[in-house]
PDB file of C-alpha atoms in Angstrom:
ATOM      1  CA  UNK A   1       3.732  -1.355 -57.073  1.00  0.00           C
ATOM      2  CA  UNK A   2      -0.004  -1.440 -55.489  1.00  0.00           C
ATOM      3  CA  UNK A   3       0.685  -4.839 -53.778  1.00  0.00           C
ATOM      4  CA  UNK A   4       4.045  -3.465 -52.390  1.00  0.00           C
ATOM      5  CA  UNK A   5       2.381  -0.055 -51.252  1.00  0.00           C
ATOM      6  CA  UNK A   6      -0.334  -2.204 -49.919  1.00  0.00           C
ATOM      7  CA  UNK A   7       2.070  -4.442 -47.803  1.00  0.00           C
ATOM      8  CA  UNK A   8       4.194  -1.298 -46.476  1.00  0.00           C
ATOM      9  CA  UNK A   9       1.012   0.160 -45.201  1.00  0.00           C
ATOM     10  CA  UNK A  10      -0.038  -2.964 -43.388  1.00  0.00           C
ATOM     11  CA  UNK A  11       3.350  -3.312 -41.942  1.00  0.00           C
ATOM     12  CA  UNK A  12       3.110   0.638 -41.005  1.00  0.00           C
ATOM     13  CA  UNK A  13      -0.387  -0.131 -39.119  1.00  0.00           C
ATOM     14  CA  UNK A  14       1.173  -3.410 -37.513  1.00  0.00           C
ATOM     15  CA  UNK A  15       4.118  -1.518 -36.189  1.00  0.00           C
ATOM     16  CA  UNK A  16       1.815   1.133 -34.889  1.00  0.00           C
ATOM     17  CA  UNK A  17      -0.630  -1.099 -33.034  1.00  0.00           C
ATOM     18  CA  UNK A  18       2.436  -3.019 -31.645  1.00  0.00           C
ATOM     19  CA  UNK A  19       3.609   0.174 -29.949  1.00  0.00           C
ATOM     20  CA  UNK A  20       0.336   1.638 -29.117  1.00  0.00           C
ATOM     21  CA  UNK A  21      -0.113   2.399 -25.523  1.00  0.00           C
ATOM     22  CA  UNK A  22      -2.867   1.157 -23.102  1.00  0.00           C
ATOM     23  CA  UNK A  23      -6.148   3.468 -23.261  1.00  0.00           C
ATOM     24  CA  UNK A  24      -7.039   2.500 -19.571  1.00  0.00           C
ATOM     25  CA  UNK A  25      -5.376   1.696 -16.200  1.00  0.00           C
ATOM     26  CA  UNK A  26      -7.032   0.352 -12.922  1.00  0.00           C
ATOM     27  CA  UNK A  27      -5.667   0.734  -9.210  1.00  0.00           C
ATOM     28  CA  UNK A  28      -6.655  -1.552  -6.642  1.00  0.00           C
ATOM     29  CA  UNK A  29      -6.424  -0.067  -2.684  1.00  0.00           C
ATOM     30  CA  UNK A  30      -8.028  -0.824   0.521  1.00  0.00           C
ATOM     31  CA  UNK A  31     -10.090   1.230   3.021  1.00  0.00           C
ATOM     32  CA  UNK A  32      -8.897   4.031   5.311  1.00  0.00           C
ATOM     33  CA  UNK A  33      -7.470   7.601   5.062  1.00  0.00           C
ATOM     34  CA  UNK A  34      -4.090   6.375   4.146  1.00  0.00           C
ATOM     35  CA  UNK A  35      -5.626   5.843   0.728  1.00  0.00           C
ATOM     36  CA  UNK A  36      -6.433   9.226   0.149  1.00  0.00           C
ATOM     37  CA  UNK A  37      -4.131  10.098  -2.589  1.00  0.00           C
ATOM     38  CA  UNK A  38      -6.333   7.682  -4.829  1.00  0.00           C
ATOM     39  CA  UNK A  39      -9.312   9.615  -4.106  1.00  0.00           C
ATOM     40  CA  UNK A  40      -7.388  12.995  -4.889  1.00  0.00           C
ATOM     41  CA  UNK A  41      -6.245  11.147  -8.275  1.00  0.00           C
ATOM     42  CA  UNK A  42      -9.895  10.327  -9.156  1.00  0.00           C
ATOM     43  CA  UNK A  43     -11.544  13.555  -8.014  1.00  0.00           C
ATOM     44  CA  UNK A  44      -8.953  15.923  -9.883  1.00  0.00           C
ATOM     45  CA  UNK A  45      -8.532  13.378 -12.882  1.00  0.00           C
ATOM     46  CA  UNK A  46      -5.013  13.771 -12.479  1.00  0.00           C
ATOM     47  CA  UNK A  47      -3.959  10.664 -14.454  1.00  0.00           C
ATOM     48  CA  UNK A  48      -5.877  12.086 -17.413  1.00  0.00           C
ATOM     49  CA  UNK A  49      -4.287  15.467 -16.919  1.00  0.00           C
ATOM     50  CA  UNK A  50      -0.888  14.119 -17.068  1.00  0.00           C
ATOM     51  CA  UNK A  51      -1.698  11.689 -19.802  1.00  0.00           C
ATOM     52  CA  UNK A  52      -2.944  14.611 -22.150  1.00  0.00           C
ATOM     53  CA  UNK A  53       0.543  16.076 -21.317  1.00  0.00           C
ATOM     54  CA  UNK A  54       2.032  12.938 -22.718  1.00  0.00           C
ATOM     55  CA  UNK A  55      -0.065  13.164 -25.787  1.00  0.00           C
ATOM     56  CA  UNK A  56      -2.166  10.212 -25.046  1.00  0.00           C
ATOM     57  CA  UNK A  57      -5.844   9.545 -23.809  1.00  0.00           C
ATOM     58  CA  UNK A  58      -5.785   7.528 -20.850  1.00  0.00           C
ATOM     59  CA  UNK A  59      -8.575   6.652 -18.457  1.00  0.00           C
ATOM     60  CA  UNK A  60      -8.243   5.503 -14.939  1.00  0.00           C
ATOM     61  CA  UNK A  61     -10.614   3.407 -12.582  1.00  0.00           C
ATOM     62  CA  UNK A  62      -9.992   3.010  -8.891  1.00  0.00           C
ATOM     63  CA  UNK A  63     -11.246  -0.142  -7.076  1.00  0.00           C
ATOM     64  CA  UNK A  64     -11.686  -0.628  -3.389  1.00  0.00           C
ATOM     65  CA  UNK A  65     -10.638  -4.231  -3.083  1.00  0.00           C
ATOM     66  CA  UNK A  66     -10.683  -4.776   0.931  1.00  0.00           C
ATOM     67  CA  UNK A  67      -7.423  -6.780   1.431  1.00  0.00           C
ATOM     68  CA  UNK A  68      -3.724  -6.777   0.191  1.00  0.00           C
ATOM     69  CA  UNK A  69      -4.420 -10.588  -0.823  1.00  0.00           C
ATOM     70  CA  UNK A  70      -7.363  -9.795  -3.175  1.00  0.00           C
ATOM     71  CA  UNK A  71      -5.287  -6.687  -4.594  1.00  0.00           C
ATOM     72  CA  UNK A  72      -2.163  -9.102  -5.067  1.00  0.00           C
ATOM     73  CA  UNK A  73      -4.356 -11.344  -6.951  1.00  0.00           C
ATOM     74  CA  UNK A  74      -6.041  -8.697  -9.173  1.00  0.00           C
ATOM     75  CA  UNK A  75      -2.275  -7.701 -10.162  1.00  0.00           C
ATOM     76  CA  UNK A  76      -1.232 -10.949 -11.325  1.00  0.00           C
ATOM     77  CA  UNK A  77      -4.690 -11.347 -13.052  1.00  0.00           C
ATOM     78  CA  UNK A  78      -4.210  -8.106 -14.787  1.00  0.00           C
ATOM     79  CA  UNK A  79      -7.394  -6.886 -13.343  1.00  0.00           C
ATOM     80  CA  UNK A  80      -5.557  -3.890 -11.978  1.00  0.00           C
ATOM     81  CA  UNK A  81      -2.244  -2.676 -13.099  1.00  0.00           C
ATOM     82  CA  UNK A  82      -1.230  -0.934 -10.034  1.00  0.00           C
ATOM     83  CA  UNK A  83      -1.956  -1.871  -6.525  1.00  0.00           C
ATOM     84  CA  UNK A  84      -1.495  -0.054  -3.223  1.00  0.00           C
ATOM     85  CA  UNK A  85       0.003  -2.951  -0.876  1.00  0.00           C
ATOM     86  CA  UNK A  86       2.458  -3.362   2.202  1.00  0.00           C
ATOM     87  CA  UNK A  87       5.887  -3.800   2.043  1.00  0.00           C
ATOM     88  CA  UNK A  88       5.962  -7.649   2.177  1.00  0.00           C
ATOM     89  CA  UNK A  89       3.600  -8.130  -0.477  1.00  0.00           C
ATOM     90  CA  UNK A  90       5.773  -6.105  -2.807  1.00  0.00           C
ATOM     91  CA  UNK A  91       8.827  -8.196  -1.755  1.00  0.00           C
ATOM     92  CA  UNK A  92       7.105 -11.648  -2.457  1.00  0.00           C
ATOM     93  CA  UNK A  93       5.958 -10.553  -5.538  1.00  0.00           C
ATOM     94  CA  UNK A  94       9.491  -9.119  -6.708  1.00  0.00           C
ATOM     95  CA  UNK A  95      10.969 -12.451  -5.320  1.00  0.00           C
ATOM     96  CA  UNK A  96       8.834 -14.895  -7.439  1.00  0.00           C
ATOM     97  CA  UNK A  97       8.718 -12.743 -10.564  1.00  0.00           C
ATOM     98  CA  UNK A  98      12.502 -11.741 -10.654  1.00  0.00           C
ATOM     99  CA  UNK A  99      11.814  -8.507  -9.927  1.00  0.00           C
ATOM    100  CA  UNK A 100       9.031  -7.775 -12.363  1.00  0.00           C
ATOM    101  CA  UNK A 101       6.982  -6.008  -9.731  1.00  0.00           C
ATOM    102  CA  UNK A 102       8.683  -2.898  -8.319  1.00  0.00           C
ATOM    103  CA  UNK A 103       7.456   0.239  -5.982  1.00  0.00           C
ATOM    104  CA  UNK A 104       6.332   3.166  -8.012  1.00  0.00           C
ATOM    105  CA  UNK A 105       6.341   5.324  -4.592  1.00  0.00           C
ATOM    106  CA  UNK A 106       5.621   5.431  -1.080  1.00  0.00           C
ATOM    107  CA  UNK A 107       2.060   6.413  -0.263  1.00  0.00           C
ATOM    108  CA  UNK A 108       2.179   7.013   3.211  1.00  0.00           C
ATOM    109  CA  UNK A 109       4.298   6.064   6.449  1.00  0.00           C
ATOM    110  CA  UNK A 110       2.115   5.614   9.673  1.00  0.00           C
ATOM    111  CA  UNK A 111       2.439   3.228  12.646  1.00  0.00           C
ATOM    112  CA  UNK A 112       0.388   0.078  12.659  1.00  0.00           C
ATOM    113  CA  UNK A 113      -0.982  -0.837  16.272  1.00  0.00           C
ATOM    114  CA  UNK A 114      -1.033  -4.189  17.967  1.00  0.00           C
ATOM    115  CA  UNK A 115      -4.410  -3.601  19.536  1.00  0.00           C
ATOM    116  CA  UNK A 116      -5.418  -5.973  22.221  1.00  0.00           C
ATOM    117  CA  UNK A 117      -8.465  -6.372  25.081  1.00  0.00           C
ATOM    118  CA  UNK A 118      -5.802  -8.576  26.980  1.00  0.00           C
ATOM    119  CA  UNK A 119      -5.578  -6.633  30.155  1.00  0.00           C
ATOM    120  CA  UNK A 120      -2.279  -8.883  31.261  1.00  0.00           C
ATOM    121  CA  UNK A 121      -0.361  -8.915  27.984  1.00  0.00           C
ATOM    122  CA  UNK A 122       3.355  -7.233  28.305  1.00  0.00           C
ATOM    123  CA  UNK A 123       4.539  -8.469  24.918  1.00  0.00           C
ATOM    124  CA  UNK A 124       3.276  -9.973  21.928  1.00  0.00           C
ATOM    125  CA  UNK A 125       4.325 -13.183  23.121  1.00  0.00           C
ATOM    126  CA  UNK A 126       1.685 -13.073  26.080  1.00  0.00           C
ATOM    127  CA  UNK A 127      -1.412 -12.794  23.446  1.00  0.00           C
ATOM    128  CA  UNK A 128      -3.556 -16.058  23.974  1.00  0.00           C
ATOM    129  CA  UNK A 129      -6.619 -15.651  21.633  1.00  0.00           C
ATOM    130  CA  UNK A 130      -6.987 -14.813  17.769  1.00  0.00           C
ATOM    131  CA  UNK A 131      -5.212 -11.987  16.076  1.00  0.00           C
ATOM    132  CA  UNK A 132      -6.893 -10.311  13.149  1.00  0.00           C
ATOM    133  CA  UNK A 133      -5.047  -8.829  10.369  1.00  0.00           C
ATOM    134  CA  UNK A 134      -5.506  -8.142   6.664  1.00  0.00           C
ATOM    135  CA  UNK A 135      -3.930 -11.329   5.131  1.00  0.00           C
ATOM    136  CA  UNK A 136      -2.358 -13.908   7.304  1.00  0.00           C
ATOM    137  CA  UNK A 137       1.617 -14.616   6.684  1.00  0.00           C
ATOM    138  CA  UNK A 138       2.219 -12.121   3.823  1.00  0.00           C
ATOM    139  CA  UNK A 139       0.487  -8.719   4.869  1.00  0.00           C
ATOM    140  CA  UNK A 140       2.651  -5.915   6.045  1.00  0.00           C
ATOM    141  CA  UNK A 141       0.709  -6.520   9.490  1.00  0.00           C
ATOM    142  CA  UNK A 142       1.636 -10.017   9.464  1.00  0.00           C
ATOM    143  CA  UNK A 143       5.232  -9.567   8.722  1.00  0.00           C
ATOM    144  CA  UNK A 144       5.793  -6.888  11.214  1.00  0.00           C
ATOM    145  CA  UNK A 145       4.153  -9.095  13.839  1.00  0.00           C
ATOM    146  CA  UNK A 146       6.453 -11.913  12.980  1.00  0.00           C
ATOM    147  CA  UNK A 147       9.419  -9.345  13.300  1.00  0.00           C
ATOM    148  CA  UNK A 148       8.135  -8.513  16.730  1.00  0.00           C
ATOM    149  CA  UNK A 149       7.669 -12.302  17.677  1.00  0.00           C
ATOM    150  CA  UNK A 150      11.161 -12.750  16.604  1.00  0.00           C
ATOM    151  CA  UNK A 151      12.452 -10.171  18.713  1.00  0.00           C
ATOM    152  CA  UNK A 152      10.293 -10.605  21.871  1.00  0.00           C
ATOM    153  CA  UNK A 153       9.777 -14.460  21.604  1.00  0.00           C
ATOM    154  CA  UNK A 154      12.683 -15.635  19.788  1.00  0.00           C
ATOM    155  CA  UNK A 155      10.440 -17.278  17.047  1.00  0.00           C
ATOM    156  CA  UNK A 156       9.056 -15.559  14.037  1.00  0.00           C
ATOM    157  CA  UNK A 157       6.402 -17.860  13.711  1.00  0.00           C
ATOM    158  CA  UNK A 158       5.369 -18.061  17.358  1.00  0.00           C
ATOM    159  CA  UNK A 159       2.029 -16.319  16.580  1.00  0.00           C
ATOM    160  CA  UNK A 160       1.139 -17.415  13.369  1.00  0.00           C
ATOM    161  CA  UNK A 161      -1.417 -20.135  14.173  1.00  0.00           C
ATOM    162  CA  UNK A 162      -3.149 -17.386  16.119  1.00  0.00           C
ATOM    163  CA  UNK A 163      -3.574 -14.978  13.156  1.00  0.00           C
ATOM    164  CA  UNK A 164      -6.831 -14.773  11.349  1.00  0.00           C
ATOM    165  CA  UNK A 165      -7.496 -13.000   7.912  1.00  0.00           C
ATOM    166  CA  UNK A 166     -10.077  -9.962   8.184  1.00  0.00           C
ATOM    167  CA  UNK A 167     -10.604  -6.586   6.285  1.00  0.00           C
ATOM    168  CA  UNK A 168      -9.950  -3.682   8.654  1.00  0.00           C
ATOM    169  CA  UNK A 169     -13.525  -2.966   9.281  1.00  0.00           C
ATOM    170  CA  UNK A 170     -14.261  -6.528  10.201  1.00  0.00           C
ATOM    171  CA  UNK A 171     -11.139  -6.896  12.371  1.00  0.00           C
ATOM    172  CA  UNK A 172     -12.324  -3.808  14.380  1.00  0.00           C
ATOM    173  CA  UNK A 173     -15.973  -5.124  14.727  1.00  0.00           C
ATOM    174  CA  UNK A 174     -14.607  -8.409  15.944  1.00  0.00           C
ATOM    175  CA  UNK A 175     -12.367  -7.001  18.299  1.00  0.00           C
ATOM    176  CA  UNK A 176     -15.003  -4.794  19.833  1.00  0.00           C
ATOM    177  CA  UNK A 177     -17.327  -7.779  20.060  1.00  0.00           C
ATOM    178  CA  UNK A 178     -14.819 -10.256  21.624  1.00  0.00           C
ATOM    179  CA  UNK A 179     -14.583 -12.741  18.487  1.00  0.00           C
ATOM    180  CA  UNK A 180     -10.637 -11.976  18.327  1.00  0.00           C
ATOM    181  CA  UNK A 181      -8.420 -10.859  21.300  1.00  0.00           C
ATOM    182  CA  UNK A 182      -6.180  -8.677  19.190  1.00  0.00           C
ATOM    183  CA  UNK A 183      -5.928  -6.489  15.829  1.00  0.00           C
ATOM    184  CA  UNK A 184      -2.937  -5.714  14.005  1.00  0.00           C
ATOM    185  CA  UNK A 185      -4.098  -2.402  12.167  1.00  0.00           C
ATOM    186  CA  UNK A 186      -3.582   1.012  10.924  1.00  0.00           C
ATOM    187  CA  UNK A 187      -5.198   4.515  11.058  1.00  0.00           C
ATOM    188  CA  UNK A 188      -8.038   5.310  11.357  1.00  0.00           C
ATOM    189  CA  UNK A 189      -8.826   2.075  13.212  1.00  0.00           C
ATOM    190  CA  UNK A 190      -6.013   2.265  15.440  1.00  0.00           C
ATOM    191  CA  UNK A 191      -7.551   5.079  17.291  1.00  0.00           C
ATOM    192  CA  UNK A 192     -11.308   4.323  16.533  1.00  0.00           C
ATOM    193  CA  UNK A 193     -10.681   0.789  18.321  1.00  0.00           C
ATOM    194  CA  UNK A 194      -9.337   2.448  21.611  1.00  0.00           C
ATOM    195  CA  UNK A 195     -11.960   4.974  21.429  1.00  0.00           C
ATOM    196  CA  UNK A 196     -14.778   2.581  20.847  1.00  0.00           C
ATOM    197  CA  UNK A 197     -13.399   0.211  23.183  1.00  0.00           C
ATOM    198  CA  UNK A 198     -14.152   2.303  26.393  1.00  0.00           C
ATOM    199  CA  UNK A 199     -11.179   1.125  28.098  1.00  0.00           C
ATOM    200  CA  UNK A 200     -11.121  -2.303  27.173  1.00  0.00           C
ATOM    201  CA  UNK A 201      -8.967  -1.808  24.101  1.00  0.00           C
ATOM    202  CA  UNK A 202      -5.081  -0.593  24.334  1.00  0.00           C
ATOM    203  CA  UNK A 203      -2.223  -0.410  22.066  1.00  0.00           C
ATOM    204  CA  UNK A 204       0.355  -3.031  23.036  1.00  0.00           C
ATOM    205  CA  UNK A 205       2.927  -1.989  20.649  1.00  0.00           C
ATOM    206  CA  UNK A 206       3.269  -0.369  17.295  1.00  0.00           C
ATOM    207  CA  UNK A 207       5.337  -1.069  14.154  1.00  0.00           C
ATOM    208  CA  UNK A 208       7.547   2.199  14.656  1.00  0.00           C
ATOM    209  CA  UNK A 209       8.786   0.410  17.897  1.00  0.00           C
ATOM    210  CA  UNK A 210       9.153  -2.691  16.271  1.00  0.00           C
ATOM    211  CA  UNK A 211      11.117  -1.426  13.339  1.00  0.00           C
ATOM    212  CA  UNK A 212      13.066   1.640  14.851  1.00  0.00           C
ATOM    213  CA  UNK A 213      11.632   4.481  13.481  1.00  0.00           C
ATOM    214  CA  UNK A 214       9.089   5.605  10.496  1.00  0.00           C
ATOM    215  CA  UNK A 215       8.464   2.946   8.014  1.00  0.00           C
ATOM    216  CA  UNK A 216       6.533   2.796   4.796  1.00  0.00           C
ATOM    217  CA  UNK A 217       3.106   1.526   5.504  1.00  0.00           C
ATOM    218  CA  UNK A 218       1.758   1.019   1.849  1.00  0.00           C
ATOM    219  CA  UNK A 219       3.464   1.419  -1.563  1.00  0.00           C
ATOM    220  CA  UNK A 220       1.853   2.076  -4.975  1.00  0.00           C
ATOM    221  CA  UNK A 221       3.396  -0.996  -6.813  1.00  0.00           C
ATOM    222  CA  UNK A 222       3.414  -1.676 -10.740  1.00  0.00           C
ATOM    223  CA  UNK A 223       5.252  -3.918 -13.393  1.00  0.00           C
ATOM    224  CA  UNK A 224       8.342  -3.353 -15.143  1.00  0.00           C
ATOM    225  CA  UNK A 225       6.493  -4.845 -18.347  1.00  0.00           C
ATOM    226  CA  UNK A 226       3.893  -2.211 -18.239  1.00  0.00           C
ATOM    227  CA  UNK A 227       6.567   0.705 -17.663  1.00  0.00           C
ATOM    228  CA  UNK A 228       8.719  -0.547 -20.412  1.00  0.00           C
ATOM    229  CA  UNK A 229       5.820  -1.322 -22.830  1.00  0.00           C
ATOM    230  CA  UNK A 230       3.759   1.926 -21.838  1.00  0.00           C
ATOM    231  CA  UNK A 231       6.247   4.691 -21.090  1.00  0.00           C
ATOM    232  CA  UNK A 232       3.899   7.605 -21.520  1.00  0.00           C
ATOM    233  CA  UNK A 233       1.183   5.871 -19.410  1.00  0.00           C
ATOM    234  CA  UNK A 234       3.541   5.223 -16.927  1.00  0.00           C
ATOM    235  CA  UNK A 235       4.847   8.874 -16.867  1.00  0.00           C
ATOM    236  CA  UNK A 236       1.348  10.006 -16.540  1.00  0.00           C
ATOM    237  CA  UNK A 237       0.618   7.535 -13.610  1.00  0.00           C
ATOM    238  CA  UNK A 238       3.737   8.366 -11.723  1.00  0.00           C
ATOM    239  CA  UNK A 239       3.403  12.163 -12.158  1.00  0.00           C
ATOM    240  CA  UNK A 240      -0.338  12.154 -11.088  1.00  0.00           C
ATOM    241  CA  UNK A 241       0.771   9.854  -8.187  1.00  0.00           C
ATOM    242  CA  UNK A 242       3.328  12.356  -6.979  1.00  0.00           C
ATOM    243  CA  UNK A 243       1.088  15.305  -7.296  1.00  0.00           C
ATOM    244  CA  UNK A 244      -1.734  13.619  -5.389  1.00  0.00           C
ATOM    245  CA  UNK A 245       0.605  12.403  -2.551  1.00  0.00           C
ATOM    246  CA  UNK A 246       2.005  16.286  -2.361  1.00  0.00           C
ATOM    247  CA  UNK A 247      -1.550  17.766  -2.373  1.00  0.00           C
ATOM    248  CA  UNK A 248      -2.802  15.509   0.456  1.00  0.00           C
ATOM    249  CA  UNK A 249       0.219  16.149   2.666  1.00  0.00           C
ATOM    250  CA  UNK A 250      -0.273  19.880   1.851  1.00  0.00           C
ATOM    251  CA  UNK A 251      -4.069  20.177   1.916  1.00  0.00           C
ATOM    252  CA  UNK A 252      -4.922  18.059   4.710  1.00  0.00           C
ATOM    253  CA  UNK A 253      -8.528  19.483   5.651  1.00  0.00           C
ATOM    254  CA  UNK A 254      -9.773  19.255   2.162  1.00  0.00           C
ATOM    255  CA  UNK A 255      -8.316  15.833   1.681  1.00  0.00           C
ATOM    256  CA  UNK A 256      -9.798  14.533   5.054  1.00  0.00           C
ATOM    257  CA  UNK A 257     -13.120  16.008   3.895  1.00  0.00           C
ATOM    258  CA  UNK A 258     -12.461  14.161   0.515  1.00  0.00           C
ATOM    259  CA  UNK A 259     -11.974  10.897   2.399  1.00  0.00           C
ATOM    260  CA  UNK A 260     -14.780  11.274   4.697  1.00  0.00           C
ATOM    261  CA  UNK A 261     -17.225  12.123   1.528  1.00  0.00           C
ATOM    262  CA  UNK A 262     -15.803   9.195  -0.590  1.00  0.00           C
ATOM    263  CA  UNK A 263     -15.808   6.313   2.092  1.00  0.00           C
ATOM    264  CA  UNK A 264     -18.931   7.525   3.721  1.00  0.00           C
ATOM    265  CA  UNK A 265     -16.731   7.551   6.937  1.00  0.00           C
ATOM    266  CA  UNK A 266     -18.471   7.971  10.331  1.00  0.00           C
ATOM    267  CA  UNK A 267     -15.236   9.867  11.386  1.00  0.00           C
ATOM    268  CA  UNK A 268     -15.387  13.742  11.559  1.00  0.00           C
ATOM    269  CA  UNK A 269     -13.043  15.822   9.384  1.00  0.00           C
ATOM    270  CA  UNK A 270     -11.650  17.231  12.241  1.00  0.00           C
ATOM    271  CA  UNK A 271     -10.258  13.833  13.692  1.00  0.00           C
ATOM    272  CA  UNK A 272      -9.143  12.846  10.440  1.00  0.00           C
ATOM    273  CA  UNK A 273      -7.086  16.116   9.866  1.00  0.00           C
ATOM    274  CA  UNK A 274      -5.751  15.107  13.534  1.00  0.00           C
ATOM    275  CA  UNK A 275      -4.673  11.740  12.430  1.00  0.00           C
ATOM    276  CA  UNK A 276      -3.086  12.899   9.293  1.00  0.00           C
ATOM    277  CA  UNK A 277      -1.394  15.711  10.908  1.00  0.00           C
ATOM    278  CA  UNK A 278       0.381  13.426  13.631  1.00  0.00           C
ATOM    279  CA  UNK A 279       4.129  13.710  13.829  1.00  0.00           C
ATOM    280  CA  UNK A 280       3.939  10.220  12.992  1.00  0.00           C
ATOM    281  CA  UNK A 281       2.416  10.550   9.911  1.00  0.00           C
ATOM    282  CA  UNK A 282       4.293  11.176   6.724  1.00  0.00           C
ATOM    283  CA  UNK A 283       2.655  11.258   3.046  1.00  0.00           C
ATOM    284  CA  UNK A 284       5.929  11.153   1.006  1.00  0.00           C
ATOM    285  CA  UNK A 285       6.690   8.991  -1.865  1.00  0.00           C
ATOM    286  CA  UNK A 286      10.320   8.048  -0.839  1.00  0.00           C
ATOM    287  CA  UNK A 287      10.471   4.450   0.318  1.00  0.00           C
ATOM    288  CA  UNK A 288      11.382   4.108   3.984  1.00  0.00           C
ATOM    289  CA  UNK A 289      12.641   1.113   5.812  1.00  0.00           C
ATOM    290  CA  UNK A 290      11.427  -1.604   3.252  1.00  0.00           C
ATOM    291  CA  UNK A 291      15.054  -3.093   3.095  1.00  0.00           C
ATOM    292  CA  UNK A 292      14.567  -3.999   6.887  1.00  0.00           C
ATOM    293  CA  UNK A 293      11.395  -6.178   5.811  1.00  0.00           C
ATOM    294  CA  UNK A 294      13.461  -7.823   2.800  1.00  0.00           C
ATOM    295  CA  UNK A 295      16.392  -8.572   4.943  1.00  0.00           C
ATOM    296  CA  UNK A 296      13.884 -10.314   7.503  1.00  0.00           C
ATOM    297  CA  UNK A 297      12.057 -12.280   4.780  1.00  0.00           C
ATOM    298  CA  UNK A 298      15.298 -13.416   3.187  1.00  0.00           C
ATOM    299  CA  UNK A 299      16.581 -14.600   6.982  1.00  0.00           C
ATOM    300  CA  UNK A 300      13.285 -16.405   7.788  1.00  0.00           C
ATOM    301  CA  UNK A 301      13.396 -17.974   4.248  1.00  0.00           C
ATOM    302  CA  UNK A 302      10.119 -16.455   2.920  1.00  0.00           C
ATOM    303  CA  UNK A 303      11.811 -14.976  -0.019  1.00  0.00           C
ATOM    304  CA  UNK A 304      15.102 -16.257  -2.036  1.00  0.00           C
ATOM    305  CA  UNK A 305      16.371 -13.137  -3.044  1.00  0.00           C
ATOM    306  CA  UNK A 306      18.566 -10.597  -1.351  1.00  0.00           C
ATOM    307  CA  UNK A 307      16.861  -7.275  -2.360  1.00  0.00           C
ATOM    308  CA  UNK A 308      17.957  -3.847  -1.720  1.00  0.00           C
ATOM    309  CA  UNK A 309      15.344  -0.900  -1.414  1.00  0.00           C
ATOM    310  CA  UNK A 310      16.658   0.078  -4.799  1.00  0.00           C
ATOM    311  CA  UNK A 311      16.159  -3.326  -6.289  1.00  0.00           C
ATOM    312  CA  UNK A 312      12.388  -2.964  -5.135  1.00  0.00           C
ATOM    313  CA  UNK A 313      12.121   0.275  -6.718  1.00  0.00           C
ATOM    314  CA  UNK A 314      11.370   1.865 -10.048  1.00  0.00           C
ATOM    315  CA  UNK A 315      13.959   3.960 -11.604  1.00  0.00           C
ATOM    316  CA  UNK A 316      12.234   7.317 -10.989  1.00  0.00           C
ATOM    317  CA  UNK A 317      13.072   6.391  -7.304  1.00  0.00           C
ATOM    318  CA  UNK A 318      16.636   5.774  -7.482  1.00  0.00           C
ATOM    319  CA  UNK A 319      18.088   9.041  -6.646  1.00  0.00           C
ATOM    320  CA  UNK A 320      16.174   9.506  -3.610  1.00  0.00           C
ATOM    321  CA  UNK A 321      17.487   9.044   0.022  1.00  0.00           C
ATOM    322  CA  UNK A 322      15.500   5.819   0.662  1.00  0.00           C
ATOM    323  CA  UNK A 323      16.081   2.867   2.634  1.00  0.00           C
TER     324      UNK A 323
END
């Protein structure tokens, strides 16, 4: 009887361990005020708060990893469980892993500029020098440029050979000092480059013009495996993320101050509030036009699967009016 009791106890302990949820979770993101919701989550300990409501202890770590390529690799290596990446990175991950990786939600919709020092270029087809963007071929900036190239030049890969991979800060520095001719970038670097360029830098076009309206810029992405194996942790992360995005939208001055303080930005709080308050900026968790990217990438052979925005999204988003 004692042996049976001991065996049952061991089975119980093993079963409990098998269903134990993670005790920590890590997020990967980049530079810029678009990522302010992560600073909100950290500052207000939102993941920890919602984890308590789920009856678990969960520590959250936030890593600024610089580029989407590094974030993607960290996700695949298990170094971060959630990553802030552009739409094409999500689509590529989903295609290669049989829809294992999906959007937890949209972080922000903002226009990306094609900024250039070329005084004569009328379309992207006229760009002659190097073009900086975060990750060649796969970043949201790279694929948006390919969409523009297909529209304006008749060839999606027309500009690929000119692109070079750089972080947003390095891309801005390289544009201003003449190492590259153009930079496909996002706020706050969009306006900073034009301002610091003192008349030598201009916006040739932007992503809203290229894609026909407001478009998801970055998404919070996680895995189905994590969601199914850690339902309470996932619920805590999802709830924390929703609150952080909402708080950023409704408290722009406080959010801007948090961003400036955390990243030690040279921007003023008022300048960041102005950018966050633009009619072009939308802090909202519903995916927007990610299906446009998916269709384009399927047509050009970048991915093999036909994937709708719902295919690319976690179940908590399926009742939204996404696209």
